[in-house]
Amino acid sequence: MSPLDTNSHTAFVTARDAHTDVLIVGAGPTGLMLACELALAGIRPRLVERRTEPQRNSRALTLHPRSVELMDLRGLAPRFLTRGTTRPGWHFAGLETLLDFSALDSRHGYTLFLPQARTEALLAERARELGVEVERGYEGLGLTERADGVDVELRGPDGTVEAVRARYVVGCDGGRSFVREAAGIGFPGTDETLTGVLGDFAVCDAGPAVLADARRQGIIAAPLEGGLTRFVVVDPDRMRVPSREPVTMEEFRTSLLRICGTDYGIAEPRWLSRFGNATRLADRYRSQGPDAAAGRVLLAGDAAHIHFPAAGQGLNTGLQDAMNLGWKLAAELNGWAPQGLLDSYDAERRPVGRSVTENTAVQTLLMELILVPQYRGPGTALRGLLDELLGMADVNHRLAGQVSALSIAYPPAAPDADPLVGQRMPDIGLTAAGAEAVRAYELFHEGRFVLLGLTGDTGAAERAIAGRGARVTAVTAAEHEGHPALDGVREVLVRPDGHIAWATRTADETARHAERAAALAAWAGPADVPIGG
Ligand SMILES: Cc1cc2nc3c(=O)[nH]c(=O)nc-3n(C[C@H](O)[C@H](O)[C@H](O)COP(=O)(O)OP(=O)(O)OC[C@H]3O[C@@H](n4cnc5c(N)ncnc54)[C@H](O)[C@@H]3O)c2cc1C
């Protein structure tokens, strides 16, 4: 069936707004973040969402350190921070010893406790400021990829089916992604074997100390905004119930009574839901197009990876996918993307997706060990051992780096690249000649590359970006804060997503000039390409 075959649907196809650069399907956190990133880079996407109203219930409750850093890079941290509360760490597999984010090298060494609905509302507000409105009540129905674009069938709020031609389509449409399936991208992995339940209750007798103590029984319990209390329970007697089976109040009470000896006086449920540990990773994050080389369908967020919600990583990973993809896709559409830039999205983010699916599978196993009677003894001992290991600063640091996503570094293309290449840029304080002191992250609010000279070689960076001024901000620091990673570094080129593209320590000015020119061409494309290609 052709997606443009009007006879295949009862409603007729219209051609309103029939062409768009990018169609984003799904306005969850990933789609919203991507829309913001594209709009910042001068591309106005269409952002369509099946739900007619914003999501009121929140699956996720946390923004981990790297996600808060991303907001900081775009000047959005204050508006997120004022809406949530911070906690210095988070749990891994529900172990007693928390991951200590405060010991990590970041100005945001904490997790921000912020319900997903709030995160989505803040991102939607930002998208609106940048000129992108969520088009609600639009559902993607069909998709056909062609050499020069993608044809998508959308059913609108009035039931009319619309044909859209987009140069690129990004599936941000969650774990059951229609885009992924229609593009023929495989989603291998494992089906669910274990489920848990969550409930938000307007009435709960327990105070904060009692709720915090519930963690000893493996229960997560926390106050939410609006006077609600969230309970998350994996009950050994109910953990094989399929996630499609609805949760009842009676089931919830019975589970709490069985595990904790009290139901904490819960009443007036506002949301009850069951979730599982199905774990899958998309075969590719970019489709293979009809010409086998340049696919025009991309996936991000839950559409690309699903897993048990252990240690709160799904939403965070989706935001980080969007941050990686946004500027690359915009570069392609703006006509200056170097060869292979868009493909680097898959190369950089799929390994991250794999690592998250693996660490959540490990956590699920560690939790299951104390839920299955025959493993409970050794399982408890193993968890005790891991608790002890997590008490060791190095071990804690390593795992905290992974879960916070602060330790993510993208492998450099050149084997002899500086060790900094691919790492996050540290948020050092600096002052350019005649200018006020700034933090490095403040230089990224416009979503451009930053070429930062650290030698005080006045004007060298500024001269080097001639012809690329719209894409690269050049700053020569007259003074800057020290940072161990930057010892001996004379110049860095940092990508719009805050990862280092190139760094040099050479004192030889001619060699540095040649290196810099090559790095700018490799990452920021040719000089003198006007915005919009
Ligand atoms: C119990 C639980 C707790 C969690 N806790 C955390 C946590 O603390 N931290 C964390 O980081 N993650 C957590 N997660 C995971 C997190 O909720 C998801 O990873 C996150 O929602 C993914 O965002 P997304 O935008 O990729 O997808 P989604 O949030 O699923 O959004 C996809 C959107 O696409 C829309 N859509 C779907 N199909 C179509 C279509 N055909 N046409 C148009 N629109 C469509 C949907 O309506 C939806 O709005 C948790 C998950 C669960 C289940």
CSV table of C-alpha atoms in Angstrom, one decimal, residues 1 13 19 36 43 91 96 101 110 115 158 247 259 323-324 421 448 459 477 492:
chain,number,residue,atom,x,y,z
A,1,MET,CA,0.0,0.0,0.0
A,13,VAL,CA,-5.7,13.1,2.3
A,19,HIS,CA,6.7,19.8,2.9
A,36,CYS,CA,14.5,22.9,20.7
A,43,ILE,CA,15.7,24.6,11.4
A,91,HIS,CA,20.7,4.4,43.9
A,96,GLU,CA,21.9,0.6,50.4
A,101,PHE,CA,27.1,12.3,42.3
A,110,TYR,CA,23.4,16.0,42.1
A,115,PRO,CA,8.7,14.9,37.6
A,158,ASP,CA,-10.4,15.9,13.1
A,247,VAL,CA,-3.1,-2.6,38.6
A,259,ILE,CA,6.4,-6.6,52.1
A,323,MET,CA,21.4,16.8,22.0
A,324,ASN,CA,23.8,14.7,20.0
A,421,VAL,CA,39.0,14.5,22.3
A,448,ARG,CA,27.4,26.8,18.2
A,459,GLY,CA,42.8,37.1,18.5
A,477,ALA,CA,40.9,33.5,27.3
A,492,VAL,CA,40.2,23.4,22.1
